[in-house]
């Protein structure tokens, strides 16, 4: 669903930020 995509994007963004 659309909400799933939002959650996935949120998790990916946090993962990228944690690697900076």
Coordinates of N, CA and C in Angstrom, one line a residue, residues 2-20:
X2 N 0.3 2.4 -0.2 CA 1.0 3.7 -0.2 C 1.7 3.9 1.1
X3 N 1.0 3.6 2.2 CA 1.6 3.8 3.6 C 2.8 2.9 3.8
X4 N 2.8 1.7 3.1 CA 4.0 0.9 3.2 C 5.2 1.5 2.6
X5 N 5.0 2.2 1.4 CA 6.1 2.8 0.7 C 6.6 4.0 1.6
X6 N 5.7 4.7 2.3 CA 6.2 5.8 3.1 C 7.1 5.2 4.2
X7 N 6.7 4.1 4.8 CA 7.4 3.5 5.9 C 8.8 3.0 5.4
X8 N 8.8 2.4 4.2 CA 10.0 1.9 3.6 C 11.0 3.0 3.3
X9 N 10.4 4.1 2.8 CA 11.3 5.3 2.5 C 11.8 5.9 3.7
X10 N 11.0 5.9 4.8 CA 11.4 6.5 6.1 C 12.6 5.7 6.6
X11 N 12.4 4.3 6.6 CA 13.5 3.5 7.1 C 14.8 3.6 6.3
X12 N 14.6 3.6 5.0 CA 15.8 3.7 4.1 C 16.5 5.0 4.4
X13 N 15.8 6.1 4.5 CA 16.4 7.4 4.7 C 17.1 7.4 6.0
X14 N 16.5 6.8 7.1 CA 17.2 6.8 8.4 C 18.5 5.9 8.3
X15 N 18.4 4.8 7.5 CA 19.6 4.0 7.4 C 20.7 4.7 6.7
X16 N 20.4 5.5 5.7 CA 21.4 6.3 5.0 C 22.0 7.3 5.9
X17 N 21.1 8.0 6.6 CA 21.6 9.1 7.5 C 22.5 8.5 8.6
X18 N 22.2 7.3 9.1 CA 23.0 6.7 10.2 C 24.4 6.3 9.7
X19 N 24.5 6.1 8.3 CA 25.8 5.8 7.8 C 26.7 7.0 7.4
X20 N 26.2 8.2 7.6 CA 27.0 9.3 7.2 C 28.0 9.6 8.3

